[in-house]
Amino acid sequence: MPFSAEYDVVVVGGGHAGIEAAHAAYRLGVKTALLTMSIEAIGRMSCNPAVGGVAKGQIVRDIDALGGLMGKLTDKAGIQFRMLNKSKGPAVWGPRAQCDMDFYSKCARETLESFSGLDLLEGELASFSPFLQKTEILLADGRKFLTKALIITSGTFLASKMYTGLLESVGGRVGEPSADALSKTLSGLKVPLRRLKTGTPSRIDPDTVDFSECEVQHGDIDPWPFSDSTTHALNNDAVCWVTRTTLKTHDILRSGFKDSPMFSGIIKGKGPRYCPSIEDKINRFGDKDGHQLFLEPETSSIGRIYVNGFSSSLPADIQLAALHTIPGLSRARVCQIGYAVEYDSVDATSLFPTLESKTIPGLYFAGQVCGTSGYEEAAGQGLMAGINAALKIKGEAPFILGRSESYIGVMVDDLVNTLLDEPYRMFTSRAEYRLYLRSDNAEARLKTKAHEIGMISDDEFAIYKAKQNELENLRTRLKNESGTPEQINEIIEGLGQASVSERTRWVTVLRRPGVDPELFFKVAFPEVSLSRRDKLFLLSEELYAGFFERQEKEIREQRKVEKVRLDENMDYMSIQALSIESRQKLSQAKPLTLGQASRVPGIRPVDITVLMHWLDNH
């Protein structure tokens, strides 16, 4: 049978990773197709109907600064926006949005359909065969395609099984089949796979909930958009609610432990430690008399309520009985019972930091199939895989972000260097330089890089540069100009700080703890028009200036070694100054930068010094 078409890049899977991968490859000008079992399912929010949060929100901001789609889609489909962690410093503020999950999927699908030349293919991948510098793709219906790069973003669908109690069914999501053929193909190609587990909670009918027994949670009065390109007013009308489990809830849940597929050993894969099922919480934290739950609408019409925090694979009757002991849910009718999913994932240490396989050229992986959890982590990987696949086809250098440059850089570096035994979730604590990796400075960190590789147009970049010049001029004014005692006392009033009696430089005032940037710039520079994000950026830069100065040398050194590229085919065994053990570890890891080599388990600082000297002489 002749080939139906030939592509530069084919992306398999229409989830959050697939969307970003396909868009990035298309944006960089290579012929791209996205293959999915159902075009209607593109962008479907399989689990919780929300985007962002602490650290996760920073990833979405990184994606937006790099020219990706998730921030734009969230701003369109969001129904409630909140900035989390506002009681702490700006470095750990996390933007989060509750979304209309149906509208998010619609927006994602329509966005991809609007790109002339990006093909959306519906069908199931039966097998693929790499040969020479191309890959032959065979679909279940017999169609054949040829591609130079294949990006697999199959989520939780590889050889996936769903569990509710001892009831087992095949699939990666309710009503959707498992990708068994793809899993077998990967096994046949010796791609290292491992079993992981995730889960989802019950969905309930809002008409059967007594919300008077729950705490109301509104969105922010003045919400923050995710994307710097968003100009429309955000839909922020949705309400969420908070309730808690009780001791009676816990007793009922424990009565079902004997029929738990997780505790009985039926499920072999390990679940996310930091996003555990409700039964795992009860088992691990038996001293707690209650666990917080969030009742979140899945759509703007509030057709169903997502019980965030109550993920479970216990028998349906146990889940229902336990739900009825929770304040507000005594009469709750379940629309969909919670279940667990066990699935195959790829050992990401078998991938380069470009997310390309070390053993099969042209084969990339991104998303939950790499062992991560969360839409945001998946989208960040998809963006990087799409960019790098396109750059390789164009004969250009790979795009690798360092740990001091973005949360995406931290995540990818963690994945490809550390063998994880549970789904990976991003936290601010994973980032050594989190004071630099804030949601407010994503553009300053990444926009120039995005423009250099072609993800940002010249016109977009010109607008950004003009704004940056204005901010730099204002930073100069902050350091050179001063305010009157009356102005300064107006700004610090109510902060519990002693009033001033003489003129003070504005930068000194801005660095005071607790200063409201809105009030500060209104008083200090009333003639200057700044966005709220730019005001927060200037505040954060000055607030953390002292920390930056102390860490600047360390970060310079880190970025220096990250910039030193290594050939993936380098013959480490010939470098006699390295120990045999170090040569073996580097040969297996195949690092692409000196920085990545320094993080290979077992590699010592002296090995990096030897490598640097060897590179200087060769």
XYZ file of C-alpha atoms in Angstrom:
618
model
C 0.000 0.000 0.000
C 1.421 3.439 -0.925
C 2.033 6.067 1.746
C -0.928 8.362 2.436
C 1.421 11.264 3.122
C 4.941 12.122 4.229
C 5.705 14.535 7.075
C 8.648 16.072 8.856
C 7.005 15.582 12.267
C 4.102 13.402 13.357
C 2.790 13.838 16.910
C 0.858 10.900 18.363
C -1.724 11.986 20.962
C -3.966 15.036 21.236
C -3.558 15.839 24.930
C -1.762 18.835 26.404
C 1.692 17.565 25.415
C 0.540 16.738 21.888
C -1.055 20.141 21.389
C 2.141 22.004 22.308
C 4.397 19.620 20.353
C 2.343 19.910 17.160
C 2.019 23.687 17.449
C 5.742 24.196 18.123
C 6.853 22.041 15.181
C 4.323 23.789 12.927
C 5.417 27.210 14.187
C 9.031 26.427 13.321
C 8.050 25.760 9.719
C 8.244 21.979 9.304
C 5.467 19.866 7.804
C 3.528 18.556 10.794
C 0.611 16.259 11.571
C -1.119 15.389 14.839
C -2.519 11.848 15.044
C -5.206 11.138 17.638
C -7.819 8.442 18.193
C -10.508 11.146 18.318
C -10.225 14.713 17.085
C -13.131 15.565 19.410
C -10.928 14.542 22.366
C -8.122 17.020 21.600
C -7.308 19.021 24.729
C -9.631 16.978 26.907
C -9.095 17.553 30.621
C -8.968 13.934 31.740
C -8.732 14.679 35.441
C -9.191 17.976 37.238
C -10.734 20.933 35.348
C -7.963 23.372 36.309
C -4.628 24.703 35.067
C -1.757 26.074 37.122
C -1.025 26.338 40.815
C 2.217 26.725 42.729
C 5.164 25.818 40.414
C 2.703 24.482 37.816
C 1.496 28.018 37.113
C 5.100 29.081 36.593
C 5.441 26.337 33.953
C 2.417 27.744 32.102
C 3.963 31.209 32.210
C 7.205 29.718 30.815
C 5.213 28.070 28.024
C 3.565 31.386 27.164
C 6.873 33.268 27.097
C 8.246 30.622 24.717
C 5.326 31.083 22.328
C 3.221 28.113 23.446
C -0.553 27.817 23.706
C -1.577 26.678 27.191
C -1.716 30.147 28.756
C -3.802 31.543 25.902
C -6.214 28.582 25.981
C -6.611 28.862 29.761
C -7.388 32.570 29.579
C -10.137 31.779 27.040
C -11.641 28.819 28.915
C -11.044 29.917 32.511
C -14.047 30.487 34.756
C -12.249 31.320 38.013
C -8.753 32.774 38.469
C -6.749 32.827 41.702
C -3.158 33.668 42.577
C -2.016 31.093 45.152
C 0.581 31.691 47.890
C 0.077 35.463 47.960
C 0.856 35.507 51.684
C 4.447 34.584 50.735
C 7.030 36.225 48.504
C 6.428 36.711 44.755
C 8.949 33.954 43.945
C 6.426 31.302 44.956
C 3.203 32.941 43.796
C 1.334 30.461 41.618
C -1.393 31.502 39.151
C -4.260 28.993 38.895
C -7.467 28.898 36.873
C -10.571 26.764 37.111
C -11.624 25.984 33.541
C -14.708 25.039 31.626
C -13.274 21.696 30.539
C -15.563 21.354 27.519
C -14.773 24.843 26.278
C -11.022 24.319 26.848
C -11.117 21.266 24.594
C -13.141 23.185 21.994
C -10.697 26.100 22.047
C -7.706 23.755 21.699
C -9.249 21.887 18.784
C -10.344 25.043 16.956
C -6.932 26.649 17.492
C -5.113 23.719 15.900
C -7.665 23.555 13.084
C -7.008 27.234 12.339
C -3.353 26.584 11.450
C -3.249 26.155 7.690
C -0.879 23.298 6.892
C -1.080 21.539 10.263
C -2.870 18.254 9.542
C -5.104 16.634 12.150
C -5.364 12.874 11.538
C -7.877 10.609 13.247
C -6.891 6.984 13.799
C -5.019 4.537 16.010
C -1.304 3.940 15.641
C -0.876 0.190 15.186
C 2.907 0.144 14.789
C 5.879 2.095 13.540
C 9.210 1.035 12.080
C 12.306 3.260 12.151
C 14.607 2.826 9.155
C 17.474 4.942 7.878
C 16.501 8.538 8.765
C 12.729 8.102 8.574
C 9.948 6.220 10.345
C 7.136 4.287 8.721
C 3.813 4.597 10.581
C 1.023 2.060 10.198
C -2.503 2.842 11.431
C -5.046 0.252 12.523
C -7.160 0.973 9.425
C -4.240 0.197 7.120
C -3.155 3.738 6.242
C 0.598 4.301 6.125
C 2.585 7.492 6.684
C 6.241 8.413 6.553
C 7.887 10.898 8.904
C 11.355 12.145 9.786
C 10.465 12.557 13.477
C 7.835 10.849 15.610
C 6.738 12.395 18.922
C 4.745 10.106 21.198
C 2.507 11.898 23.701
C 0.237 8.999 24.618
C -0.471 10.078 28.206
C -1.818 7.237 30.365
C -3.032 5.126 27.439
C -0.136 2.667 26.958
C -1.419 -0.821 27.945
C -3.724 0.977 30.376
C -6.194 -0.620 32.793
C -8.819 1.047 35.003
C -9.756 -0.186 38.478
C -12.680 0.428 40.817
C -12.312 -2.006 43.692
C -11.666 -5.445 42.245
C -13.434 -4.524 38.986
C -10.962 -4.176 36.134
C -11.486 -2.771 32.642
C -9.246 -1.829 29.736
C -8.751 1.849 28.915
C -6.900 5.014 29.806
C -9.994 7.110 30.430
C -13.698 6.273 30.834
C -15.119 5.352 27.436
C -11.743 5.468 25.663
C -9.594 2.466 24.646
C -6.074 1.525 25.652
C -3.174 1.921 23.191
C -2.041 -1.697 23.527
C -0.541 -1.958 20.036
C 1.722 1.055 20.613
C 2.933 -0.360 23.931
C 3.826 -3.672 22.229
C 5.678 -1.834 19.472
C 7.766 0.082 22.004
C 8.557 -3.108 23.893
C 9.628 -4.742 20.637
C 12.005 -1.850 19.977
C 13.540 -2.334 23.459
C 12.289 1.038 24.708
C 12.492 0.717 28.525
C 8.991 0.833 30.035
C 7.706 0.823 33.608
C 4.272 0.704 35.218
C 2.845 3.750 36.991
C -0.521 4.565 38.502
C -2.750 7.596 38.645
C -6.340 8.150 39.670
C -9.359 10.407 39.567
C -12.167 11.192 42.058
C -15.923 10.942 41.781
C -17.981 13.583 39.971
C -21.244 14.527 41.643
C -24.529 16.242 40.748
C -24.462 19.853 42.050
C -28.244 19.778 42.606
C -27.702 17.163 45.341
C -25.062 19.163 47.262
C -25.890 21.300 50.314
C -23.454 24.152 49.714
C -24.560 25.897 52.921
C -22.454 23.345 54.796
C -19.364 24.231 52.771
C -16.990 27.186 52.730
C -17.336 29.391 49.632
C -14.187 30.101 47.599
C -14.375 32.963 45.093
C -11.835 33.994 42.484
C -9.548 37.006 42.920
C -11.223 40.408 42.741
C -8.636 41.506 40.174
C -7.590 38.292 38.379
C -4.243 37.696 36.665
C -4.225 36.311 33.101
C -1.721 33.598 32.213
C -0.754 35.031 28.834
C 0.851 38.402 28.250
C -1.021 38.535 24.944
C -4.460 38.350 26.599
C -6.419 41.579 26.217
C -10.000 40.389 26.808
C -11.681 40.468 30.223
C -11.349 37.171 32.070
C -14.425 35.160 33.015
C -14.065 35.009 36.794
C -17.632 34.291 37.920
C -17.372 30.647 38.998
C -17.477 29.663 42.666
C -15.719 26.706 44.298
C -16.386 25.293 47.747
C -14.301 23.725 50.496
C -15.315 20.870 52.800
C -13.523 18.129 54.787
C -13.600 14.421 55.407
C -14.576 13.226 58.899
C -13.510 10.391 61.193
C -16.609 8.489 60.058
C -15.458 8.975 56.449
C -12.128 7.433 57.351
C -13.710 4.431 59.094
C -15.822 3.650 56.027
C -12.848 3.999 53.704
C -10.762 1.656 55.873
C -13.521 -0.963 55.677
C -12.864 -1.156 51.938
C -9.092 -1.586 52.152
C -9.413 -5.373 51.728
C -10.902 -4.777 48.280
C -8.442 -2.065 47.297
C -6.526 -2.913 44.088
C -3.665 -0.770 45.388
C -3.327 -2.359 48.844
C -4.014 -5.894 47.617
C -1.167 -5.716 45.090
C -3.327 -5.969 41.965
C -1.965 -2.586 40.893
C 1.819 -2.908 40.593
C 2.510 0.637 39.427
C 3.351 3.323 41.961
C 1.158 6.406 42.250
C 2.177 10.029 42.855
C 3.308 10.477 46.462
C 2.362 14.153 46.503
C -1.071 13.672 44.979
C -2.245 10.503 46.773
C -5.615 8.796 46.660
C -7.913 9.384 49.626
C -7.316 5.826 50.866
C -3.558 6.379 50.692
C -3.953 9.585 52.733
C -5.965 7.720 55.389
C -3.429 4.904 55.471
C -0.361 7.172 55.665
C -1.777 9.897 57.894
C -3.956 7.943 60.309
C -3.590 10.613 62.999
C -5.474 13.239 60.965
C -9.138 13.750 61.833
C -9.945 15.260 58.447
C -8.612 16.080 54.992
C -9.561 19.159 52.987
C -11.605 18.676 49.819
C -12.406 21.182 47.076
C -15.697 21.052 45.184
C -14.925 22.411 41.735
C -17.347 22.943 38.818
C -16.233 21.233 35.603
C -18.019 23.731 33.341
C -19.510 27.215 33.518
C -22.965 25.638 33.614
C -21.894 23.585 36.688
C -23.198 20.361 35.172
C -20.949 18.267 37.409
C -18.796 18.867 40.474
C -15.252 17.496 40.676
C -14.376 16.390 44.246
C -10.732 17.462 44.317
C -8.815 15.530 46.980
C -11.019 12.435 46.909
C -9.268 10.383 44.209
C -10.006 6.713 44.872
C -9.971 3.186 43.435
C -11.998 1.641 46.270
C -15.252 -0.220 45.483
C -18.067 2.036 44.308
C -20.308 1.316 47.320
C -17.489 2.247 49.725
C -16.768 5.486 47.867
C -20.454 6.452 47.872
C -20.962 5.652 51.557
C -17.851 7.651 52.475
C -18.931 10.637 50.385
C -22.260 10.750 52.238
C -20.434 11.352 55.551
C -18.830 14.558 54.290
C -20.441 17.913 55.182
C -22.583 19.072 52.261
C -22.533 15.701 50.512
C -24.959 13.640 52.611
C -27.403 13.426 49.652
C -24.846 13.624 46.849
C -25.645 11.682 43.696
C -22.564 10.369 41.909
C -22.416 11.011 38.148
C -19.129 9.149 37.732
C -17.363 7.066 40.375
C -13.637 7.460 41.030
C -11.164 4.988 39.563
C -7.427 4.316 39.216
C -5.474 3.911 35.973
C -2.350 1.765 35.665
C -0.298 2.306 32.531
C 3.081 1.918 30.855
C 5.457 4.856 30.860
C 8.883 5.383 29.357
C 11.984 5.477 31.540
C 12.933 9.078 30.796
C 16.605 8.469 31.633
C 16.694 6.747 28.222
C 16.076 10.160 26.609
C 18.335 13.068 25.753
C 17.384 16.459 27.289
C 15.822 17.164 23.878
C 13.426 14.303 24.815
C 14.715 12.259 21.875
C 15.463 8.577 22.437
C 19.151 7.803 22.928
C 18.813 4.558 20.972
C 16.233 5.355 18.254
C 17.043 8.585 16.378
C 14.000 10.655 15.474
C 11.806 9.168 18.214
C 10.678 11.632 20.901
C 8.464 11.315 23.976
C 6.630 13.970 25.990
C 4.019 14.197 28.734
C 2.680 11.640 31.171
C 4.191 8.867 29.073
C 7.545 10.155 30.415
C 6.406 9.503 33.987
C 5.076 12.914 34.966
C 1.724 13.967 36.411
C -0.223 17.078 35.495
C -1.327 18.968 32.409
C 1.290 21.667 32.905
C 4.293 19.320 33.114
C 2.985 17.510 30.017
C 2.548 20.724 28.027
C 6.052 21.925 28.929
C 7.582 18.679 27.674
C 5.470 18.729 24.521
C 6.713 22.213 23.717
C 10.348 21.153 24.135
C 9.934 17.945 22.113
C 8.192 19.798 19.265
C 10.840 22.510 19.191
C 13.751 20.065 19.224
C 12.286 17.728 16.630
C 11.802 20.674 14.258
C 15.264 22.106 14.943
C 16.906 18.744 14.260
C 15.089 18.428 10.937
C 16.208 21.944 10.030
C 19.809 21.078 10.939
C 19.945 23.573 13.802
C 21.353 23.255 17.318
C 19.127 21.686 19.997
C 17.163 23.908 22.372
C 17.984 23.016 25.975
C 16.986 25.192 28.937
C 19.177 25.274 32.035
C 17.994 24.874 35.610
C 18.539 28.587 36.259
C 16.475 29.592 33.213
C 13.057 28.007 33.674
C 10.943 25.468 35.547
C 10.752 23.540 32.273
C 14.538 23.298 32.335
C 14.462 21.993 35.910
C 11.794 19.413 35.047
C 13.464 18.036 31.917
C 16.842 17.887 33.655
C 15.300 15.973 36.566
C 13.515 13.541 34.254
C 16.459 12.595 32.043
C 18.993 12.349 34.878
C 17.071 10.731 37.728
C 15.423 7.315 37.681
C 12.062 8.012 39.333
C 9.863 5.337 40.907
C 6.712 7.485 40.994
C 5.007 10.061 38.769
C 6.968 13.329 38.777
C 5.266 16.502 39.951
C 6.788 19.970 39.862
C 7.329 21.879 43.113
C 9.099 25.176 43.752
C 11.452 23.256 46.080
C 12.865 21.375 43.072
C 14.294 24.620 41.657
C 17.571 25.801 43.183
C 17.120 29.262 41.672
C 13.398 29.765 42.261
C 13.904 33.429 43.151
C 14.796 33.861 39.473
C 12.073 31.563 38.131
C 9.059 33.678 39.006
C 5.783 33.946 37.163
C 6.282 37.701 36.700
C 9.641 37.495 34.885
C 8.969 34.653 32.436
C 9.226 37.031 29.487
C 12.533 38.502 30.664
C 13.975 35.001 31.041
C 12.722 33.364 27.870
C 11.356 35.751 25.236
C 14.706 36.423 23.577
C 15.467 32.695 23.396
C 12.059 32.056 21.868
C 12.668 34.718 19.221
C 16.098 33.319 18.357
C 14.667 29.905 17.452
C 11.595 31.276 15.668
C 8.795 30.697 18.202
C 8.233 34.458 18.531
C 7.741 36.662 15.467
C 9.800 39.784 14.771
C 6.750 42.006 15.378
C 5.998 40.359 18.746
C 9.622 40.648 19.764
C 9.792 44.332 18.800
C 6.851 45.067 21.097
C 8.552 43.129 23.899
C 11.892 44.940 23.429
C 10.195 48.336 23.495
C 8.547 47.438 26.790
C 11.826 46.157 28.250
C 13.542 49.431 27.340
C 10.815 51.356 29.165
C 11.270 49.148 32.242
C 15.047 49.619 32.217
C 14.592 53.397 32.040
C 12.234 53.230 34.979
C 14.705 51.090 36.972
C 17.291 53.811 36.404
C 14.839 56.415 37.693
C 14.139 54.252 40.777
C 17.818 54.364 41.669
C 18.412 58.040 40.866
C 15.228 59.768 42.015
C 13.793 60.149 45.502
C 10.446 60.808 47.155
C 9.302 63.310 49.753
C 8.554 62.192 53.329
C 4.839 62.790 52.645
C 4.884 60.511 49.599
C 6.838 57.763 51.324
C 4.705 57.816 54.479
C 1.598 57.463 52.295
C 3.114 54.293 50.786
C 4.236 52.683 54.058
C 1.200 53.666 56.115
C -0.356 50.612 57.702
C 2.760 48.444 57.288
C 3.822 48.858 60.907
C 6.975 50.755 59.900
C 8.324 53.974 61.363
C 7.503 57.082 59.337
C 10.335 58.935 57.579
C 11.276 62.597 57.885
C 13.600 63.079 54.902
C 13.736 62.349 51.203
C 14.588 58.747 50.328
C 15.530 57.090 47.072
C 12.613 55.275 45.491
C 14.513 52.004 45.147
C 15.031 51.921 48.916
C 11.309 52.410 49.497
C 10.378 49.707 46.981
C 12.630 47.212 48.773
C 10.748 47.641 52.047
C 8.755 44.527 53.068
C 5.037 44.623 52.402
C 5.014 47.528 49.943
C 2.009 47.401 47.590
C 3.376 47.878 44.043
C 0.082 49.363 42.840
C 0.145 52.098 45.475
C 3.898 52.624 45.128
C 3.847 53.380 41.409
C 0.653 55.435 41.725
C 2.409 57.721 44.228
C 5.985 57.614 42.894
C 5.410 57.707 39.111
C 1.787 58.651 38.444
C 2.602 59.642 34.860
C 3.991 56.188 33.935
C 1.628 53.588 32.477
C 2.579 50.057 33.570
C 0.793 46.745 33.515
C 0.188 45.066 36.852
C 2.654 42.304 35.906
C 5.357 44.876 35.104
C 4.840 46.507 38.507
C 5.198 43.134 40.225
C 8.293 42.421 38.117
C 10.000 45.648 39.201
C 9.052 45.038 42.838
C 10.380 41.468 42.748
C 13.636 42.443 41.050
C 14.384 44.966 43.788
C 12.997 42.842 46.620
C 15.360 39.972 45.774
C 18.292 42.115 44.574
C 20.456 41.169 47.552
C 19.888 37.454 46.998
C 20.656 37.839 43.288
C 24.006 39.445 44.017
C 25.031 36.581 46.318
C 23.959 33.900 43.833
C 25.102 35.647 40.678
C 28.545 33.991 40.557
C 27.075 30.521 41.105
C 24.490 31.058 38.388
C 27.093 32.409 35.959
C 29.183 29.284 36.491
C 26.137 27.064 36.085
C 25.105 28.752 32.851
C 28.679 28.563 31.589
C 28.809 24.764 31.840
C 25.249 24.476 30.430
C 26.403 26.283 27.286
C 29.242 23.817 26.628
C 27.750 21.359 24.129
C 28.843 17.728 24.020
C 28.532 15.408 21.044
C 26.051 12.612 21.780
C 28.512 10.227 20.089
C 31.552 11.362 22.094
C 33.934 8.474 22.826
C 34.325 8.806 26.593
C 36.143 5.466 26.786
C 39.102 7.067 25.010
C 39.520 9.780 27.670
C 42.133 8.012 29.780
C 42.210 10.697 32.496
C 38.673 9.688 33.520
C 38.150 6.669 35.730
C 36.724 3.545 34.091
C 33.531 3.960 36.150
C 33.087 7.585 35.056
C 33.720 6.692 31.414
C 31.086 3.972 31.593
C 28.518 6.247 33.255
C 29.027 9.041 30.717
C 28.934 6.599 27.799
C 25.580 5.312 29.012
C 24.112 8.737 29.859
C 25.246 10.464 26.633
C 24.911 14.009 28.077
C 24.415 16.831 25.598
C 25.958 19.581 27.764
C 28.701 19.770 30.346
C 26.067 20.826 32.863
C 24.044 17.690 32.241
C 27.224 15.603 32.569
C 27.819 17.128 36.010
C 24.436 15.802 37.159
C 24.899 12.221 35.973
C 24.732 10.092 39.165
C 28.257 9.124 40.222
C 30.057 11.817 38.224
C 32.408 13.847 40.464
C 33.524 17.501 40.162
C 37.014 16.268 39.223
C 35.497 14.415 36.256
C 33.992 17.672 34.978
C 37.360 19.386 35.362
C 39.004 16.600 33.354
C 36.315 16.907 30.684
C 36.820 20.679 30.453
C 40.568 20.241 29.979
C 40.005 17.508 27.397
C 37.586 19.727 25.458
C 40.082 22.609 25.519
C 42.715 20.354 23.927
C 40.431 18.663 21.407
